[in-house]
Every structure is written in C-alpha cells, then in structure tokens.
PDB file of C-alpha atoms in Angstrom:
ATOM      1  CA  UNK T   1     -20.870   2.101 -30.389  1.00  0.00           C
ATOM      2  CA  UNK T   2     -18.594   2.668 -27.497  1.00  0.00           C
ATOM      3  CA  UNK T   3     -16.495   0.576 -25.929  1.00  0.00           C
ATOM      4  CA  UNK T   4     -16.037  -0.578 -21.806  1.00  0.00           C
ATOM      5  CA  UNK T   5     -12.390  -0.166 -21.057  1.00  0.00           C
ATOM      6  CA  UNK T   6     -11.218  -1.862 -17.572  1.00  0.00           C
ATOM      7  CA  UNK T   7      -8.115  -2.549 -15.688  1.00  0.00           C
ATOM      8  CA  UNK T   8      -8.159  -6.029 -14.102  1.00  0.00           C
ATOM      9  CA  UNK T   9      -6.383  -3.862 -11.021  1.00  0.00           C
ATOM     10  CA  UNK T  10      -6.509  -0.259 -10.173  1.00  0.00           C
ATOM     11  CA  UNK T  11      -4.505  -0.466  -7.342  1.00  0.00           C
ATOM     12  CA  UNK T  12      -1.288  -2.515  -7.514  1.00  0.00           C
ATOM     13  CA  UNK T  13       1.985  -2.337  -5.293  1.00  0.00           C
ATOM     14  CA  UNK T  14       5.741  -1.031  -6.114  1.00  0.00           C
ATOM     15  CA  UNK T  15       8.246  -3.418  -6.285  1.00  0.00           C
ATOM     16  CA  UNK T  16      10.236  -1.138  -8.145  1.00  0.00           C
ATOM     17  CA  UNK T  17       9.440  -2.734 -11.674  1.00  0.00           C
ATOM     18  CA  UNK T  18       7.568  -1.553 -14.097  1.00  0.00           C
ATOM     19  CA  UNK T  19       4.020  -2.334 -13.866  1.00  0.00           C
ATOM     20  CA  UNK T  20       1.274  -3.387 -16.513  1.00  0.00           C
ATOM     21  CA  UNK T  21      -2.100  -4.046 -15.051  1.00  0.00           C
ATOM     22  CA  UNK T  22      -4.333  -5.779 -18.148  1.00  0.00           C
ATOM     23  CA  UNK T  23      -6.594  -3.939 -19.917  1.00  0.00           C
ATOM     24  CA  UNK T  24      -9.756  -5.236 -21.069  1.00  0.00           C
ATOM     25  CA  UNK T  25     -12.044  -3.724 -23.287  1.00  0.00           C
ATOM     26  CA  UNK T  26     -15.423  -4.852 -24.621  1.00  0.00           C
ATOM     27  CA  UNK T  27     -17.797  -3.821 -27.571  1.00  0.00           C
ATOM     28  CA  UNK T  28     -21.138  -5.048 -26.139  1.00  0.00           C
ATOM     29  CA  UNK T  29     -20.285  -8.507 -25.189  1.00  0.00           C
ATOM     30  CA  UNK T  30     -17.461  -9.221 -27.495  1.00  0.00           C
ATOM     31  CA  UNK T  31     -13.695  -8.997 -25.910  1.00  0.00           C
ATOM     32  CA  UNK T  32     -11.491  -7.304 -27.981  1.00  0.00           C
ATOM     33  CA  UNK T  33      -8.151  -8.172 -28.894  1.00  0.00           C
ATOM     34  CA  UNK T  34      -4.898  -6.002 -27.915  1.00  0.00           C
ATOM     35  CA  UNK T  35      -2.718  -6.028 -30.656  1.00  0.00           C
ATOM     36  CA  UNK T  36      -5.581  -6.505 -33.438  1.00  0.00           C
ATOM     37  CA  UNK T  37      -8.616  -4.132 -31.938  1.00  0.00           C
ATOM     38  CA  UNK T  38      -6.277  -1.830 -29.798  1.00  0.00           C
ATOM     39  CA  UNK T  39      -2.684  -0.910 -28.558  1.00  0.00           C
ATOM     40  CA  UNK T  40      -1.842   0.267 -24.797  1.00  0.00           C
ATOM     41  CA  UNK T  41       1.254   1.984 -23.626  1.00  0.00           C
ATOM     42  CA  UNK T  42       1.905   2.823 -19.834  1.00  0.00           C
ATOM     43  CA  UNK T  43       3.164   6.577 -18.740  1.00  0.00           C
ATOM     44  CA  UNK T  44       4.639   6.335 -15.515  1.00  0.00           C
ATOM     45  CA  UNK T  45       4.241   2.867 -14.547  1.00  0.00           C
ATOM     46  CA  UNK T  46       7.379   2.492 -12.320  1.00  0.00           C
ATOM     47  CA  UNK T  47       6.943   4.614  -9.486  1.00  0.00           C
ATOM     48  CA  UNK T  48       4.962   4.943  -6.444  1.00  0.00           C
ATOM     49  CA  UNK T  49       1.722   7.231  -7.378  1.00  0.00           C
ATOM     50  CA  UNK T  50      -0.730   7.806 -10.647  1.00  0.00           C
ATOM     51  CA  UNK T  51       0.175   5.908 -13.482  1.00  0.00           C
ATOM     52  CA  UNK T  52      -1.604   5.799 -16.398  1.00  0.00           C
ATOM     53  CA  UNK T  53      -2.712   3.143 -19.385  1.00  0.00           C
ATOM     54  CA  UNK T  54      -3.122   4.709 -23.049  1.00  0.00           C
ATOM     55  CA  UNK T  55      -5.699   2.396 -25.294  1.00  0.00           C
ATOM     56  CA  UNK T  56      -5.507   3.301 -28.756  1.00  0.00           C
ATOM     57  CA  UNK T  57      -8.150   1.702 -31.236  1.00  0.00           C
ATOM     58  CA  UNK T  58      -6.857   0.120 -34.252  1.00  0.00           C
ATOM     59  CA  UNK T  59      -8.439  -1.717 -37.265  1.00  0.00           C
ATOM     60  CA  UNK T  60     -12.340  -0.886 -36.808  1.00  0.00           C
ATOM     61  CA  UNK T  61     -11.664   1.036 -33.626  1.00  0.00           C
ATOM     62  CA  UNK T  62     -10.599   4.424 -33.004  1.00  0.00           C
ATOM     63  CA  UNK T  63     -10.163   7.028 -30.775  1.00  0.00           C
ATOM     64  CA  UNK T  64      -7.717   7.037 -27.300  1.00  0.00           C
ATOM     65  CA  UNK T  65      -8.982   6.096 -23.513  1.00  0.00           C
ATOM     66  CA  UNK T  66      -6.157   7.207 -20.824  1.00  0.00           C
ATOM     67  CA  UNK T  67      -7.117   4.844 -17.637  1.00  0.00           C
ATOM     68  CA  UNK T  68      -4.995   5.807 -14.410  1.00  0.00           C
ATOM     69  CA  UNK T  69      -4.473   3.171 -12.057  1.00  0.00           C
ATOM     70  CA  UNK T  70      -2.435   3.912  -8.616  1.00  0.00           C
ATOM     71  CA  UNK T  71       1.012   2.300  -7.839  1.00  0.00           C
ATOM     72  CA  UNK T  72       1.047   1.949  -3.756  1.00  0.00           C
ATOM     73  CA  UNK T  73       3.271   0.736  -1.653  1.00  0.00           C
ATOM     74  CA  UNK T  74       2.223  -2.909   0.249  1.00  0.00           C
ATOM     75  CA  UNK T  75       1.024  -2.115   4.031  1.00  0.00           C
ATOM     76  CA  UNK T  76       3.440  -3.561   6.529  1.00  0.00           C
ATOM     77  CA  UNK T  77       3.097  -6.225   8.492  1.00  0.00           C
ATOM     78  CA  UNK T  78       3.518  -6.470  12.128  1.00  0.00           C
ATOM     79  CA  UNK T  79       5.805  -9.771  12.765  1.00  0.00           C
ATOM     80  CA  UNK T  80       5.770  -9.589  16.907  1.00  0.00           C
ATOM     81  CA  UNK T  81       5.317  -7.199  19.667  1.00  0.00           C
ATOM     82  CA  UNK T  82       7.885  -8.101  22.774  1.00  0.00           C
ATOM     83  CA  UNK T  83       6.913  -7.290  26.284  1.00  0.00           C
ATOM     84  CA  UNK T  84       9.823  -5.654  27.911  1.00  0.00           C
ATOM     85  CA  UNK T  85       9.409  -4.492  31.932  1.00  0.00           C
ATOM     86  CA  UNK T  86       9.098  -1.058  30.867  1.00  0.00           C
ATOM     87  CA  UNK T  87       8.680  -1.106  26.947  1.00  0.00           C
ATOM     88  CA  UNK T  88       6.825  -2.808  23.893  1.00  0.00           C
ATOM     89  CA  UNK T  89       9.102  -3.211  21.030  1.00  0.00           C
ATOM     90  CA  UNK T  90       7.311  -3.517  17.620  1.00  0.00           C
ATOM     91  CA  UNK T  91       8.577  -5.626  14.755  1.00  0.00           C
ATOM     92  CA  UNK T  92       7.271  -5.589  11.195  1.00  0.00           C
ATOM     93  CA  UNK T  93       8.647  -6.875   7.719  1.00  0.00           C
ATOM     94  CA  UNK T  94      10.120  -4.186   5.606  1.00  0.00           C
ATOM     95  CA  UNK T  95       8.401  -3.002   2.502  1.00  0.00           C
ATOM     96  CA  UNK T  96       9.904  -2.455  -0.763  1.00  0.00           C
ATOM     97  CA  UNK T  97      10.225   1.402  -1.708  1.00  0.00           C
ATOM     98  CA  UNK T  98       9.727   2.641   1.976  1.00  0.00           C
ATOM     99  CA  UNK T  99      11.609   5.158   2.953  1.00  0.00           C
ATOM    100  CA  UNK T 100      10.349   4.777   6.391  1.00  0.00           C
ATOM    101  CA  UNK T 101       7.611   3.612   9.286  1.00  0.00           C
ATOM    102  CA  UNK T 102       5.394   5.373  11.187  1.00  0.00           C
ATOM    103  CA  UNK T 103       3.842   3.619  14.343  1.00  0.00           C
ATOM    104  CA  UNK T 104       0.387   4.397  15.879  1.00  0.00           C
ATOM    105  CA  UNK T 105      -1.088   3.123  19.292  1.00  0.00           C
ATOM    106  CA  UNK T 106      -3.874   3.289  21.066  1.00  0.00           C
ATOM    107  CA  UNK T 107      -4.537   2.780  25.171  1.00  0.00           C
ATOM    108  CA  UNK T 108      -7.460   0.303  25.663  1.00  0.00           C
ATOM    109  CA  UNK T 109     -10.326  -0.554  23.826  1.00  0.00           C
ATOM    110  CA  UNK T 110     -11.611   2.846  23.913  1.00  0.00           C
ATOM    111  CA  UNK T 111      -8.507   5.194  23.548  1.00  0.00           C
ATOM    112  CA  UNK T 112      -7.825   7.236  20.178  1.00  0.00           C
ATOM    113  CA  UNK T 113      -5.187   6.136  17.742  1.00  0.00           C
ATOM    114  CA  UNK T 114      -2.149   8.097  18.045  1.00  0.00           C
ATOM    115  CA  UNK T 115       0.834   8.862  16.185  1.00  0.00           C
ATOM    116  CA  UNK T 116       3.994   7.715  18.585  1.00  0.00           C
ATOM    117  CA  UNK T 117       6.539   7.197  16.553  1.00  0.00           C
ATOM    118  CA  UNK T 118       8.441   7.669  13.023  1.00  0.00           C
ATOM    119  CA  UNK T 119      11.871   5.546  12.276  1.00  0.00           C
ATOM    120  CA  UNK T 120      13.542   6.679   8.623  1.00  0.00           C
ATOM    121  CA  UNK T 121      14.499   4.181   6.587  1.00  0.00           C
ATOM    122  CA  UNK T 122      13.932   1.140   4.548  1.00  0.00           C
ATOM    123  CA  UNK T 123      16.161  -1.606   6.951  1.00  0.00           C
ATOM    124  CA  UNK T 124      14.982  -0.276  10.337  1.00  0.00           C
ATOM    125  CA  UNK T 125      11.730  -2.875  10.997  1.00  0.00           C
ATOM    126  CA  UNK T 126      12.202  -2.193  14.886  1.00  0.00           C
ATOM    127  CA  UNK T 127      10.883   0.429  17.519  1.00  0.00           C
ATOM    128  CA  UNK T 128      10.732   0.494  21.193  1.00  0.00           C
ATOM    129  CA  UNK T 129       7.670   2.354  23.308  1.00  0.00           C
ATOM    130  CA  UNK T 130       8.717   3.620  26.196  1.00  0.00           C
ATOM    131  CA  UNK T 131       5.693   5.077  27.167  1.00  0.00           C
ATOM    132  CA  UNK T 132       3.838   2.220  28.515  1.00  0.00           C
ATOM    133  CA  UNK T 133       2.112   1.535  32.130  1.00  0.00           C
ATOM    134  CA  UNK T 134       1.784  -2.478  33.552  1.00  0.00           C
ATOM    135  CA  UNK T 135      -1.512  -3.484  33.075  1.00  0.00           C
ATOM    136  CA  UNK T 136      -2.555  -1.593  30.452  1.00  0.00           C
ATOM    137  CA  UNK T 137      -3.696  -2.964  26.983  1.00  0.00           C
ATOM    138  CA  UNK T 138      -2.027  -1.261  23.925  1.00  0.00           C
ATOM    139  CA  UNK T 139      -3.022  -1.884  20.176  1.00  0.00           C
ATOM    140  CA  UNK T 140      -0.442  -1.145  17.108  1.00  0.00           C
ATOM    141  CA  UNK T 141      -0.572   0.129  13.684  1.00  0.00           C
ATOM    142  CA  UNK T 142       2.095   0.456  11.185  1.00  0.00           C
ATOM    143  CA  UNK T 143       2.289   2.138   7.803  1.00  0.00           C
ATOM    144  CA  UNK T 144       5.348   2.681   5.533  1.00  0.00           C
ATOM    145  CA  UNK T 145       5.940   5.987   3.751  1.00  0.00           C
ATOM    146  CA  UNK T 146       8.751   7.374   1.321  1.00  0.00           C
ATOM    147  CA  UNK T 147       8.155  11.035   0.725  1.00  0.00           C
ATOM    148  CA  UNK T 148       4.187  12.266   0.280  1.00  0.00           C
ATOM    149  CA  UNK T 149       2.988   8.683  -0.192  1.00  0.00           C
ATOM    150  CA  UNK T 150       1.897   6.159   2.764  1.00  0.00           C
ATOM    151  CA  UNK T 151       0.765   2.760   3.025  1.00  0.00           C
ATOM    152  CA  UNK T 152      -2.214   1.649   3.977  1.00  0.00           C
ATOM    153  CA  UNK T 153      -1.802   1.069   7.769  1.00  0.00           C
ATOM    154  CA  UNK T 154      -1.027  -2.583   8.996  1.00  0.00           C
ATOM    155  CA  UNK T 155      -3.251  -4.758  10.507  1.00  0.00           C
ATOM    156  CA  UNK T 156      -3.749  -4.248  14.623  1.00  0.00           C
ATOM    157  CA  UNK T 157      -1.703  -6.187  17.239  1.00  0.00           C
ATOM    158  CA  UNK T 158      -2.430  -6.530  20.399  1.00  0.00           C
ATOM    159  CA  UNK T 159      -0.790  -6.743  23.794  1.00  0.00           C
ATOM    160  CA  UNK T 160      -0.885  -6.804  27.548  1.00  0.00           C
ATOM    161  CA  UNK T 161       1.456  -4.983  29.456  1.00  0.00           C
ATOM    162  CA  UNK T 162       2.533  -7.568  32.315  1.00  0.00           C
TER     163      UNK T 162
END
C-alpha cells in the first residue's frame, strides 16, 4: 500500500542555517520510523526559496518521495511610527537575510496601498515620508526582500498626522 508523506512545516524562515523540517510518513495508521522504515536527505535547505526533502524507503519500504517545502524570509515588524511636523518616520526590526525594505502606505481608510519607498540593505530599519498632509490618517506596510524573493508584508500601523 502507499504511504502519506508530510512535512510538519512547509513554510519555514531563513536564518541562514540549514533547515530540516520533520518528515512524517504513515502506512495506514502506523508511523513509520526514519532510520528503520526510511532515510531523508535535504537539497537546498540553506537558502531563501524551494528546498526539497528526499524520503527513501528502506527495510519493507521502497521507492523515493521528493517533498519541497519553501525557505522564506520572516515579515518585518513595524517597531514605531514618529510624528514629525512634516514627516512620519517608520521603524521596523531587521530581518535576517534581507537585503532590503520596501514601505507601502495608504491615505485613509479608503485609499489604495502604494509603494513609497525602497531602502537597500540589511542595517537600515529607518525611513522618513515626506509626503504627508496634517490631518490626514496614513497606514504602513513593510516587507523585506533580497533579490527576487519578498517577505510577507508586515502587519499595518497606524497614525494621525497632527
């Protein structure tokens, strides 16, 4: 009969080590064992993208399962937004592996969210809008990138221009 191969996580974030989700695979309702039942190896399990578990049946099992599982990097977090007279500056904790930030707004509760800004680098956490009106009510969004991969995109702030 066959046999149900998961991965306890398909999704799991770069912290620039090599990473090993566990496999578990059933016959029916019995667990098997690694090591007795089945052997994995992980391809390209250090770096941001597809990576990819090999099971291997041993003993009374055979055949080969390749399971990918995705290596993202961890969404930022948004650690304060400062009300300047003319200017919101937007702090977030830095995420391993970024190579960069990009920041998204939107203008009231209605407004679109845009693109505004894009800092390079792993140590800059900081950027300034300039493009802000008194009164108005501005959410933010930021997502770390390093080359064709992004983060999902932080959670929303909020704040009142006074």
């Amino acid at each position: 009969s066959d046999c149900d191969i998961t991965l306890a996580h398909t999704k799991v974030f770069y912290n620039g080590k090599e990473k090993k989700p566990a496999v578990i695979v059933k016959n029916g309702q019995k667990l098997l064992e690694e090591g007795k039942d089945y052997t994995v190896i992980y391809k390209k399990n250090k770096k941001i993208g597809t990576a990819k578990a090999k099971i291997t049946g041993i003993g009374n099992y055979e055949g080969i399962v390749k399971v990918p599982f995705i290596i993202a990097l961890k969404k930022p977090v948004i650690a304060d937004l400062t009300n300047y007279v003319d200017s919101v500056e937007v702090k977030w904790n830095a995420v391993v592996g970024a190579k960069g930030y990009c920041i998204y707004r939107k203008t009231g509760t209605e407004g679109k969210w845009k693109l505004v800004g894009k800092v390079t680098g792993n140590t800059i956490t900081t950027w300034k809008d300039e493009e802000v009106k008194t009164g108005e009510k501005y959410s933010y969004k930021v997502c770390a990138y390093k080359g064709k991969h992004s983060s999902s995109k932080s959670k929303k702030e909020v704040i009142i221009i006074r």
